Amino acid sequence: MLQKKICLLGASAVGKTSLVRRFVESIYSDGYQTTVGVKIEKKVLNAGGEDVMLLLWDLYGEDDFQKLRLSYLRGAAGFLVVCDGTRKDTLEKALAVHRSAEQEFGKIPAMIAINKSDLASEWEISQQTENSLSQDGWSLMRTSAKTGAGVEEAFQGLARLTLAK
């Protein structure tokens, strides 16, 4: 069976761990727990008629006090670039982390997950920004770890991108 290492990139508290838990275990918890280092989960899915085991590297979020160690990204087949739709600055942080990864490892399939779509009334990322990212070649998915909306589709879409490479 094909295995693909997928790294989740983004700022602290954007919902990376919650997305992984929703995808792998179909659960959500309101409590916030900081990821220390990296946590690895596995899930098999069928992408494009092929079974693929995703090795999901849930990395600690980058913030003002700690930068992501790029060595964690070595061997990645894809990146899920996660931001919080209610905090516009997390999109820039996520894109900056992705740019650093791309400079170090070259072009690797990636998708942006704009998380917390269940909080649409507090949304800070404009449709214009989403359109601009799409025009720049990004695949985008609005997700909600809380409700599960878009979560399966985001991981499926990223798996297909890694297989197409």
Tab-separated table of C-alpha atoms in Angstrom:
chain	number	residue	atom	x	y	z
A	1	MET	CA	0.000	0.000	0.000
A	2	LEU	CA	1.184	3.477	-0.864
A	3	GLN	CA	2.122	5.691	2.093
A	4	LYS	CA	2.148	9.483	1.973
A	5	LYS	CA	3.534	11.780	4.660
A	6	ILE	CA	1.243	14.790	5.089
A	7	CYS	CA	2.368	17.685	7.296
A	8	LEU	CA	-0.081	20.176	8.771
A	9	LEU	CA	1.372	23.682	8.768
A	10	GLY	CA	0.056	26.817	10.420
A	11	ALA	CA	0.004	29.160	13.378
A	12	SER	CA	-0.918	28.141	16.912
A	13	ALA	CA	-4.589	27.519	17.748
A	14	VAL	CA	-5.886	27.324	14.159
A	15	GLY	CA	-7.278	23.805	14.640
A	16	LYS	CA	-4.630	21.520	13.125
A	17	THR	CA	-4.979	18.900	15.870
A	18	SER	CA	-8.776	19.186	15.817
A	19	LEU	CA	-8.824	18.608	12.045
A	20	VAL	CA	-6.681	15.479	12.433
A	21	ARG	CA	-8.842	14.147	15.289
A	22	ARG	CA	-12.031	14.801	13.303
A	23	PHE	CA	-10.579	13.085	10.213
A	24	VAL	CA	-9.011	10.077	11.961
A	25	GLU	CA	-11.340	9.486	14.931
A	26	SER	CA	-14.503	11.432	13.953
A	27	ILE	CA	-14.391	13.336	17.241
A	28	TYR	CA	-14.115	16.967	18.307
A	29	SER	CA	-13.277	18.501	21.670
A	30	ASP	CA	-13.825	22.153	22.639
A	31	GLY	CA	-10.797	22.059	24.939
A	32	TYR	CA	-7.562	23.523	23.556
A	33	GLN	CA	-4.417	21.501	23.988
A	34	THR	CA	-1.102	22.808	22.674
A	35	THR	CA	0.820	20.360	20.499
A	36	VAL	CA	4.367	19.858	21.724
A	37	GLY	CA	6.699	18.760	18.945
A	38	VAL	CA	4.872	16.458	16.583
A	39	LYS	CA	2.084	13.899	16.855
A	40	ILE	CA	1.701	11.322	14.090
A	41	GLU	CA	-1.613	9.699	13.177
A	42	LYS	CA	-2.432	7.266	10.364
A	43	LYS	CA	-5.499	6.811	8.218
A	44	VAL	CA	-6.142	4.747	5.103
A	45	LEU	CA	-8.358	6.249	2.446
A	46	ASN	CA	-9.225	5.592	-1.151
A	47	ALA	CA	-8.116	8.382	-3.461
A	48	GLY	CA	-8.721	8.048	-7.168
A	49	GLY	CA	-9.397	4.311	-6.880
A	50	GLU	CA	-6.182	3.656	-4.985
A	51	ASP	CA	-5.799	2.858	-1.270
A	52	VAL	CA	-3.354	5.244	0.375
A	53	MET	CA	-2.132	5.344	3.968
A	54	LEU	CA	-1.762	8.938	5.073
A	55	LEU	CA	0.828	9.534	7.781
A	56	LEU	CA	-0.461	12.763	9.284
A	57	TRP	CA	2.225	14.836	10.976
A	58	ASP	CA	0.426	17.226	13.306
A	59	LEU	CA	3.150	19.791	14.003
A	60	TYR	CA	3.194	22.396	16.738
A	61	GLY	CA	1.943	25.780	15.623
A	62	GLU	CA	4.372	28.521	14.806
A	63	ASP	CA	4.096	31.666	16.924
A	64	ASP	CA	6.204	34.613	18.068
A	65	PHE	CA	8.181	32.393	20.442
A	66	GLN	CA	8.963	29.342	18.353
A	67	LYS	CA	9.603	28.754	14.681
A	68	LEU	CA	8.877	25.441	12.996
A	69	ARG	CA	11.851	23.131	12.577
A	70	LEU	CA	11.990	22.448	8.863
A	71	SER	CA	13.613	19.054	9.523
A	72	TYR	CA	10.142	17.781	10.526
A	73	LEU	CA	9.016	18.349	6.935
A	74	ARG	CA	11.666	16.193	5.256
A	75	GLY	CA	10.058	13.487	3.130
A	76	ALA	CA	6.627	15.127	3.057
A	77	ALA	CA	4.440	14.285	0.067
A	78	GLY	CA	1.968	17.067	0.834
A	79	PHE	CA	1.150	19.993	3.094
A	80	LEU	CA	-2.203	20.939	4.563
A	81	VAL	CA	-1.733	24.657	5.188
A	82	VAL	CA	-4.221	25.502	7.954
A	83	CYS	CA	-5.471	28.936	8.966
A	84	ASP	CA	-8.327	30.171	11.150
A	85	GLY	CA	-10.991	31.990	9.139
A	86	THR	CA	-11.769	34.175	12.154
A	87	ARG	CA	-8.162	35.426	12.408
A	88	LYS	CA	-6.854	36.836	9.122
A	89	ASP	CA	-3.262	37.050	10.405
A	90	THR	CA	-3.123	33.237	10.647
A	91	LEU	CA	-3.414	33.003	6.857
A	92	GLU	CA	-0.257	35.091	6.397
A	93	LYS	CA	1.581	33.036	9.042
A	94	ALA	CA	0.544	29.779	7.365
A	95	LEU	CA	1.609	31.018	3.934
A	96	ALA	CA	4.952	32.204	5.356
A	97	VAL	CA	5.607	28.746	6.855
A	98	HIS	CA	4.712	27.192	3.508
A	99	ARG	CA	7.097	29.555	1.669
A	100	SER	CA	9.920	28.520	4.026
A	101	ALA	CA	9.140	24.853	3.388
A	102	GLU	CA	9.069	25.424	-0.370
A	103	GLN	CA	12.435	27.215	-0.275
A	104	GLU	CA	13.939	24.297	1.639
A	105	PHE	CA	12.325	21.325	-0.143
A	106	GLY	CA	10.989	22.607	-3.480
A	107	LYS	CA	7.437	22.449	-4.751
A	108	ILE	CA	5.345	19.890	-2.865
A	109	PRO	CA	1.568	19.491	-3.335
A	110	ALA	CA	-0.338	21.660	-0.879
A	111	MET	CA	-3.865	22.724	-0.052
A	112	ILE	CA	-5.161	25.506	2.175
A	113	ALA	CA	-7.754	24.583	4.805
A	114	ILE	CA	-9.542	27.690	6.063
A	115	ASN	CA	-10.781	26.264	9.342
A	116	LYS	CA	-13.616	27.228	11.708
A	117	SER	CA	-16.236	27.707	8.971
A	118	ASP	CA	-18.871	27.126	11.672
A	119	LEU	CA	-18.004	30.627	12.943
A	120	ALA	CA	-18.969	32.362	9.676
A	121	SER	CA	-20.370	35.407	11.509
A	122	GLU	CA	-16.844	36.110	12.820
A	123	TRP	CA	-15.104	35.505	9.473
A	124	GLU	CA	-12.143	37.782	8.657
A	125	ILE	CA	-10.899	36.208	5.414
A	126	SER	CA	-12.717	37.815	2.499
A	127	GLN	CA	-14.088	36.091	-0.572
A	128	GLN	CA	-11.754	38.351	-2.564
A	129	THR	CA	-8.759	36.918	-0.676
A	130	GLU	CA	-9.982	33.371	-1.339
A	131	ASN	CA	-10.457	34.179	-5.041
A	132	SER	CA	-6.970	35.679	-5.215
A	133	LEU	CA	-5.436	32.550	-3.657
A	134	SER	CA	-7.335	30.369	-6.148
A	135	GLN	CA	-6.049	32.504	-9.021
A	136	ASP	CA	-2.525	32.018	-7.651
A	137	GLY	CA	-3.013	28.253	-8.068
A	138	TRP	CA	-3.997	27.263	-4.539
A	139	SER	CA	-6.569	24.573	-3.848
A	140	LEU	CA	-8.761	25.849	-1.000
A	141	MET	CA	-11.260	24.194	1.291
A	142	ARG	CA	-13.343	25.763	4.046
A	143	THR	CA	-13.386	23.346	6.954
A	144	SER	CA	-14.888	22.982	10.399
A	145	ALA	CA	-13.304	20.489	12.763
A	146	LYS	CA	-16.288	21.126	15.047
A	147	THR	CA	-19.020	20.123	12.558
A	148	GLY	CA	-16.862	18.023	10.230
A	149	ALA	CA	-17.750	20.177	7.209
A	150	GLY	CA	-15.103	19.950	4.489
A	151	VAL	CA	-12.655	17.906	6.580
A	152	GLU	CA	-12.836	14.620	4.659
A	153	GLU	CA	-12.857	16.548	1.373
A	154	ALA	CA	-9.705	18.489	2.320
A	155	PHE	CA	-7.701	15.361	3.122
A	156	GLN	CA	-9.112	13.519	0.090
A	157	GLY	CA	-8.246	16.452	-2.161
A	158	LEU	CA	-4.713	16.660	-0.816
A	159	ALA	CA	-4.255	12.884	-1.194
A	160	ARG	CA	-5.304	13.173	-4.853
A	161	LEU	CA	-2.826	16.027	-5.371
A	162	THR	CA	0.007	13.899	-3.952
A	163	LEU	CA	-0.916	11.000	-6.242
A	164	ALA	CA	-1.025	13.258	-9.302
A	165	LYS	CA	2.534	14.455	-8.722
